mmCIF file of C-alpha atoms and ligand atoms in Angstrom:
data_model
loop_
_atom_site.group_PDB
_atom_site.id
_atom_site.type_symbol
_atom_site.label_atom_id
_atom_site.label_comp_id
_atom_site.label_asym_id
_atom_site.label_seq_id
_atom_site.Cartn_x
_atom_site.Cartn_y
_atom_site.Cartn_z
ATOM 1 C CA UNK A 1 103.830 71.233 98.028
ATOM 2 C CA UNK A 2 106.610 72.056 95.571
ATOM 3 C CA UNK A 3 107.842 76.067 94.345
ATOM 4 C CA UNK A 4 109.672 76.269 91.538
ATOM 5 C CA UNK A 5 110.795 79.508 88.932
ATOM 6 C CA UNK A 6 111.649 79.344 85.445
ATOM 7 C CA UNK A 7 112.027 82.544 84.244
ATOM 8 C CA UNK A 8 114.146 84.748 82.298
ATOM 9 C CA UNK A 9 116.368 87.711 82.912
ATOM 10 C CA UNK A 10 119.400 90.212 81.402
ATOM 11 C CA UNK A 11 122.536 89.516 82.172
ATOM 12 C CA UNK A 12 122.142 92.310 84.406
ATOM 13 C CA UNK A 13 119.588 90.632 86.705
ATOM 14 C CA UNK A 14 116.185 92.171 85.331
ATOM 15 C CA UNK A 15 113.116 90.546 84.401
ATOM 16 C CA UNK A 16 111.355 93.653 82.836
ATOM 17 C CA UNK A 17 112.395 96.884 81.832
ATOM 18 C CA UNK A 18 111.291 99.846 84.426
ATOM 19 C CA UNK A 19 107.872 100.430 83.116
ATOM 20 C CA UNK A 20 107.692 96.440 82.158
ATOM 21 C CA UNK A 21 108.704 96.307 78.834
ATOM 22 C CA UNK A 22 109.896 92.851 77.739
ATOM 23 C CA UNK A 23 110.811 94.110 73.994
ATOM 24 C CA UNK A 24 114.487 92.630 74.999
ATOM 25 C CA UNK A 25 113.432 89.019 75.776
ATOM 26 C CA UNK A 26 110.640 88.669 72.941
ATOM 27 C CA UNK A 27 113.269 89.525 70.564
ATOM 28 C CA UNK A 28 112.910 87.616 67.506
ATOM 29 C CA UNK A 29 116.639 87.920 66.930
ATOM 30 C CA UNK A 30 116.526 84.962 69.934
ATOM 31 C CA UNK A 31 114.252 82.251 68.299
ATOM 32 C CA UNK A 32 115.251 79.288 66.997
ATOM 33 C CA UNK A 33 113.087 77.213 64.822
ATOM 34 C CA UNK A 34 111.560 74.104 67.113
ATOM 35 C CA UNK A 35 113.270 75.773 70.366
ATOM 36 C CA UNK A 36 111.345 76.712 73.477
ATOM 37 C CA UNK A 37 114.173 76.570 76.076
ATOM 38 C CA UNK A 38 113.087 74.122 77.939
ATOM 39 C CA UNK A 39 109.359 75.474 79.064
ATOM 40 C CA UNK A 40 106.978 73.025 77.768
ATOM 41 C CA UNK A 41 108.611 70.093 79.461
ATOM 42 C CA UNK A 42 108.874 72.832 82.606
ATOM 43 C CA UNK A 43 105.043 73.477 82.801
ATOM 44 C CA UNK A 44 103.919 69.998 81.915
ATOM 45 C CA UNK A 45 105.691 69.188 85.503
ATOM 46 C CA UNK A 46 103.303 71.714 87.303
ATOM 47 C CA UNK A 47 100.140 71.970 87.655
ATOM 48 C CA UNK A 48 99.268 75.591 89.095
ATOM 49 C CA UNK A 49 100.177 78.949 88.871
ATOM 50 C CA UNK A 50 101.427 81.675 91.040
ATOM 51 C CA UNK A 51 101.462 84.740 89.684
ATOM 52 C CA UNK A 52 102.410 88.168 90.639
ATOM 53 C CA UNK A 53 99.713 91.168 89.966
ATOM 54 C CA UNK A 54 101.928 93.263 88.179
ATOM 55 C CA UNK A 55 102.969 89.996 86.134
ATOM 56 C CA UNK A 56 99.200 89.688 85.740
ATOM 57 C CA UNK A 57 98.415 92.753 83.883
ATOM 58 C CA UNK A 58 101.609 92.636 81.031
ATOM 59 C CA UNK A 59 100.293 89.191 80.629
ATOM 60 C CA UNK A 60 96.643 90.680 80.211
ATOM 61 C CA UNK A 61 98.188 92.311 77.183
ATOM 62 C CA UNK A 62 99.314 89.986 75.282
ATOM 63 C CA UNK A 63 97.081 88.391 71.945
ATOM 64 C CA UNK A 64 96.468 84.861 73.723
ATOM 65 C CA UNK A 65 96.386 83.311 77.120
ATOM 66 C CA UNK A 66 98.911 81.001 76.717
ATOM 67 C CA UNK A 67 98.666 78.748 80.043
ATOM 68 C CA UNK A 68 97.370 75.572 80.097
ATOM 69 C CA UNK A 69 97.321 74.956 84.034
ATOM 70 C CA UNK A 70 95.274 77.096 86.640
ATOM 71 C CA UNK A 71 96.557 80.625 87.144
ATOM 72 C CA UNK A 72 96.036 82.321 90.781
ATOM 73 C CA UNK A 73 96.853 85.965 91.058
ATOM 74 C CA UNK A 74 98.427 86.877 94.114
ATOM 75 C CA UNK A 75 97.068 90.518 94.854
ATOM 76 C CA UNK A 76 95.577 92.323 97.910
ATOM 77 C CA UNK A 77 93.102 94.215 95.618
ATOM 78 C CA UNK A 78 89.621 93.301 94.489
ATOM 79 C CA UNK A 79 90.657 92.024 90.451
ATOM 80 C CA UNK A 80 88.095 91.996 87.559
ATOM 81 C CA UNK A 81 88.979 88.969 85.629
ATOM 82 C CA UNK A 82 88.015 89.168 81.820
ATOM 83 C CA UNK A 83 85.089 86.950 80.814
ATOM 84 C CA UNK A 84 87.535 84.688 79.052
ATOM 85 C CA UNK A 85 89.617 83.961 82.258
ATOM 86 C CA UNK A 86 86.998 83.621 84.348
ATOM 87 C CA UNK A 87 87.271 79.663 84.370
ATOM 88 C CA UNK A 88 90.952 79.539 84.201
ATOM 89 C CA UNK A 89 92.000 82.515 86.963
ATOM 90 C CA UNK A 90 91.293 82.939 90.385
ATOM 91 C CA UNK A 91 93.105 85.816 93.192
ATOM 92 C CA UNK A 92 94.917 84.767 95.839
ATOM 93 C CA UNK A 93 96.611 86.384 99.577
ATOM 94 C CA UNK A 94 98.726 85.946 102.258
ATOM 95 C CA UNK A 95 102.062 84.837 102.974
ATOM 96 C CA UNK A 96 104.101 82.733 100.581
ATOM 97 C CA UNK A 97 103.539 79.586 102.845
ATOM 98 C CA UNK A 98 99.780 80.191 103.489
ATOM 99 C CA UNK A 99 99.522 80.415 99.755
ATOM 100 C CA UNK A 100 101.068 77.227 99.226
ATOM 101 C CA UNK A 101 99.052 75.579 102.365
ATOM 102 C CA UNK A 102 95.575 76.354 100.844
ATOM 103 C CA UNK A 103 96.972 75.068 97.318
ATOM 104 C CA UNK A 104 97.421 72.009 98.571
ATOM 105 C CA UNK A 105 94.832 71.624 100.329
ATOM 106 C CA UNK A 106 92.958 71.910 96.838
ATOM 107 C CA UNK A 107 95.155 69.045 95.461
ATOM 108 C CA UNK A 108 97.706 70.774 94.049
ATOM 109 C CA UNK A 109 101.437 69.615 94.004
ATOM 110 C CA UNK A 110 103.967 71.727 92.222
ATOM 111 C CA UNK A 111 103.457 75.345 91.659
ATOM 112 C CA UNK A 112 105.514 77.718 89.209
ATOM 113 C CA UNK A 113 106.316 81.362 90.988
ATOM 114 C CA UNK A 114 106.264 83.993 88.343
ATOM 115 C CA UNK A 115 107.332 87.456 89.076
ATOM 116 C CA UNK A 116 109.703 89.364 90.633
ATOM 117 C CA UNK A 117 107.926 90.412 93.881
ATOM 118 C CA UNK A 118 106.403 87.191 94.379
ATOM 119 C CA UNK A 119 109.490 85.178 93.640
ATOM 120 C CA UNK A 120 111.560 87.216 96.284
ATOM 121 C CA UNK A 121 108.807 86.570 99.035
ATOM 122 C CA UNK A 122 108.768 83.307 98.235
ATOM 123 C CA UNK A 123 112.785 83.258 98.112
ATOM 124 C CA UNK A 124 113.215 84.840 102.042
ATOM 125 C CA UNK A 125 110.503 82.423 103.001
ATOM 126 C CA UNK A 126 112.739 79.568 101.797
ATOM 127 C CA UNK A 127 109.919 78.129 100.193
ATOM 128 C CA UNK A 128 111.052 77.823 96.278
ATOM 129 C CA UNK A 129 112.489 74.418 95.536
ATOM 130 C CA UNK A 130 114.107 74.687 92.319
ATOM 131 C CA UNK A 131 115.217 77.821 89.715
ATOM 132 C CA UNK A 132 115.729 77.642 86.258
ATOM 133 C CA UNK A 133 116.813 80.983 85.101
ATOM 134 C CA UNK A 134 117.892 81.607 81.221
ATOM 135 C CA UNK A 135 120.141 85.020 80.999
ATOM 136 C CA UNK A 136 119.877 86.587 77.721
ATOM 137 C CA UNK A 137 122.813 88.123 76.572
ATOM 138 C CA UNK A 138 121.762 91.905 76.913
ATOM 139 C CA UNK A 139 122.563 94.512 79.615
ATOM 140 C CA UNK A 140 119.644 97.008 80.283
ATOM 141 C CA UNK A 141 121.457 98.816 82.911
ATOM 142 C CA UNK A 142 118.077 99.470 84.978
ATOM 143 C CA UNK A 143 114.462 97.433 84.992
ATOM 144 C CA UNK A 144 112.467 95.111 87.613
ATOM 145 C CA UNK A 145 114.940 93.321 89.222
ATOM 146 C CA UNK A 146 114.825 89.039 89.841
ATOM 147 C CA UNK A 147 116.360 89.203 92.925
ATOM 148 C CA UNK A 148 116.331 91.993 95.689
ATOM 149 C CA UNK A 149 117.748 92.351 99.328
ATOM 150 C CA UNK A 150 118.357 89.200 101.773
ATOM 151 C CA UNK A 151 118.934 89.307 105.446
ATOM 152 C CA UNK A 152 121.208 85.776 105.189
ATOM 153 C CA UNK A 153 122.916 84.014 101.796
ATOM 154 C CA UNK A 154 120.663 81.892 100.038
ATOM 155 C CA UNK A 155 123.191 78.670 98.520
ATOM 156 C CA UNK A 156 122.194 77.230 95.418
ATOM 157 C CA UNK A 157 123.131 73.606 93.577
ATOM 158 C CA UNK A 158 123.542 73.362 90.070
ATOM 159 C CA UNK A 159 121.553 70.949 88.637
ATOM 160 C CA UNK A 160 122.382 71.359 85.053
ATOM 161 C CA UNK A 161 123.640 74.128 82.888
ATOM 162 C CA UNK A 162 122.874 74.611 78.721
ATOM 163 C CA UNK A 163 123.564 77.144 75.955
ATOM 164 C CA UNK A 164 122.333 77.527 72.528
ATOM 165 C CA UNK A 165 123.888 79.442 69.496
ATOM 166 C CA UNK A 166 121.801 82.257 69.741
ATOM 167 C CA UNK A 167 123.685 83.044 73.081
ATOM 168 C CA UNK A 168 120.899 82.350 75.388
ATOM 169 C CA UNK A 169 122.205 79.850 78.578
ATOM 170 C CA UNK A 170 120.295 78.282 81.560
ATOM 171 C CA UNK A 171 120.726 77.103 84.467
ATOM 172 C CA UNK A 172 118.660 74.741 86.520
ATOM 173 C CA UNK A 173 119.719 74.999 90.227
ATOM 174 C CA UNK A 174 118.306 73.235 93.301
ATOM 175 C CA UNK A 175 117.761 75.523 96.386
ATOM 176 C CA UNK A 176 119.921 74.966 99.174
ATOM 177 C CA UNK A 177 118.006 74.749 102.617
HETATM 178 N N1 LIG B 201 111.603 87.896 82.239
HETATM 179 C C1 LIG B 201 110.664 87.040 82.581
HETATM 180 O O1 LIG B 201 110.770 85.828 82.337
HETATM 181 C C2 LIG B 201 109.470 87.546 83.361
HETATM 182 C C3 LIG B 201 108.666 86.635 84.056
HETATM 183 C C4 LIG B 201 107.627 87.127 84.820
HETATM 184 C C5 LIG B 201 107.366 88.478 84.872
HETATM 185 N N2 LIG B 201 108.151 89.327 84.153
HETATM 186 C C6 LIG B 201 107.905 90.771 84.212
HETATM 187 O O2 LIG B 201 108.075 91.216 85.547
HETATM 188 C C7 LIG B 201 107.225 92.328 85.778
HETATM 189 C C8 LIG B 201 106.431 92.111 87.063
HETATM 190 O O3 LIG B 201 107.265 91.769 88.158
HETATM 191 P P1 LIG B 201 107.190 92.575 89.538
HETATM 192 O O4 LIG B 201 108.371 92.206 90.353
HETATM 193 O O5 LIG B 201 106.948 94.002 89.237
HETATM 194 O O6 LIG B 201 105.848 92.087 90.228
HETATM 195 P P2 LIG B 201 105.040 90.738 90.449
HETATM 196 O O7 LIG B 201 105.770 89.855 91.389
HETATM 197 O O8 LIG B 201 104.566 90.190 89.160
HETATM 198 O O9 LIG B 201 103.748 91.340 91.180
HETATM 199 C C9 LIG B 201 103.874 91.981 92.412
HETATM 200 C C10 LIG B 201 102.492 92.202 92.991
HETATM 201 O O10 LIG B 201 101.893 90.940 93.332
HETATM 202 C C11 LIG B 201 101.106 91.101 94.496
HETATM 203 N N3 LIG B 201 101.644 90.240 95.542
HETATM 204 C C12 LIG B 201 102.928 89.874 95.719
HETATM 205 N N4 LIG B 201 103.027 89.075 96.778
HETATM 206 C C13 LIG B 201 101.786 88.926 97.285
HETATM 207 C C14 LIG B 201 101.233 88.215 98.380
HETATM 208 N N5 LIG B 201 102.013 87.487 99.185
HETATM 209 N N6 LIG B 201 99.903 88.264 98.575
HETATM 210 C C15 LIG B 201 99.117 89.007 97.757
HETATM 211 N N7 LIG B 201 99.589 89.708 96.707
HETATM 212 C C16 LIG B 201 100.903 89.668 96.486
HETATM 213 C C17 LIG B 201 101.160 92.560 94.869
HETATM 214 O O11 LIG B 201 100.116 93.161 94.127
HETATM 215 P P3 LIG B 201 98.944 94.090 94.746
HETATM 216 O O12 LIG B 201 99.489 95.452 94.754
HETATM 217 O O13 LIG B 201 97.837 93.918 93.751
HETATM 218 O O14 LIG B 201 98.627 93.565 96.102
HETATM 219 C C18 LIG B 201 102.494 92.987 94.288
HETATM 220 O O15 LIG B 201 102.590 94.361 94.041
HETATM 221 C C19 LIG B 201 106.325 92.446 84.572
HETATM 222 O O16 LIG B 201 106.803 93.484 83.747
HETATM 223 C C20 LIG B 201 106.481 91.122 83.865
HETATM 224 O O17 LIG B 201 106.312 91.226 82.478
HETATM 225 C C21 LIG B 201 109.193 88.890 83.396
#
């Protein structure tokens, strides 16, 4: 069973600000017409998600559910799922590789991490495959951090590398093992 991340981040290295904001990344400033940086073809290539709690709830908020592949919640608490979801959501425990373990055992192959948390369990547990990370040009100077502490160095390979005129770039890296 395959990990990967796409996900976006300040320059600075934070996903959200502190209380989760993501005013900086939805900026409409950032759009270009026909653009989506690279995330349908991403998602079309998984087919499950693993999602953070925290991750979870800001998603909650926004107008539409926007994923078109199962979503499981990782979360130790008891979660009401809206009505809507009920079909498409579903909570999920333990440790990164258990996770992945019962996943496949339900058929799936390639999951997409989301969240900072989540994404640094999986990370230590050498477990995520690929990253695609897009930094947007702003510093925020404090938020939810990507990445945290490591006890050893975690080598990466670039795969490929992009930038668009808004100022947004990517990279795609493999995950070293
Ligand atoms: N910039 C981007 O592209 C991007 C992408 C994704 C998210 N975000 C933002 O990042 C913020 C959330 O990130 P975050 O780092 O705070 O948290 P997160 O990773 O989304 O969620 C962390 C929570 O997930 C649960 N969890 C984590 N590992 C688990 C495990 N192994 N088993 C069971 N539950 C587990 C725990 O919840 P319980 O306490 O319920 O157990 C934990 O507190 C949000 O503001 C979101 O909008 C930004």
């Amino acid at each position: 069973m395959k990990a990967s991340v796409f996900i976006a981040s300040s320059l600075d290295g934070f996903i959200a600000r502190t209380d989760g904001d993501i005013d900086w990344l939805t900026n409409p400033d950032y759009d270009i017409d026909g653009e989506d940086f690279g995330y349908s073809s991403f998602i079309k290539s998984v087919d499950v998600i693993l999602m953070g709690r925290n991750t979870f709830e800001k998603v909650l908020t926004f107008d539409q559910w926007h994923y078109t592949v199962p979503v499981r919640v990782c979360t130790h608490r008891t979660l009401s799922i809206p009505d809507h979801l009920q079909n498409k959501v579903d909570v999920i425990s333990g440790d990164p590789s258990t996770m992945l373990e019962v996943l496949s055992k339900e058929g799936f192959v390639h999951a997409y991490v989301d969240g900072g948390l989540l994404i640094q369990q999986f990370l230590k547990a050498k477990l995520i495959a690929e990253i695609t990370l897009t930094l947007i040009p702003v510093l925020l100077g404090s938020g939810i951090p990507l990445f945290g502490q490591l006890e050893e160095d975690i080598r990466l390979e670039l795969l490929q590398s992009k930038n668009w005129e808004n100022g947004l770039s990517q990279n795609h890296f493999k995950v070293l093992k």
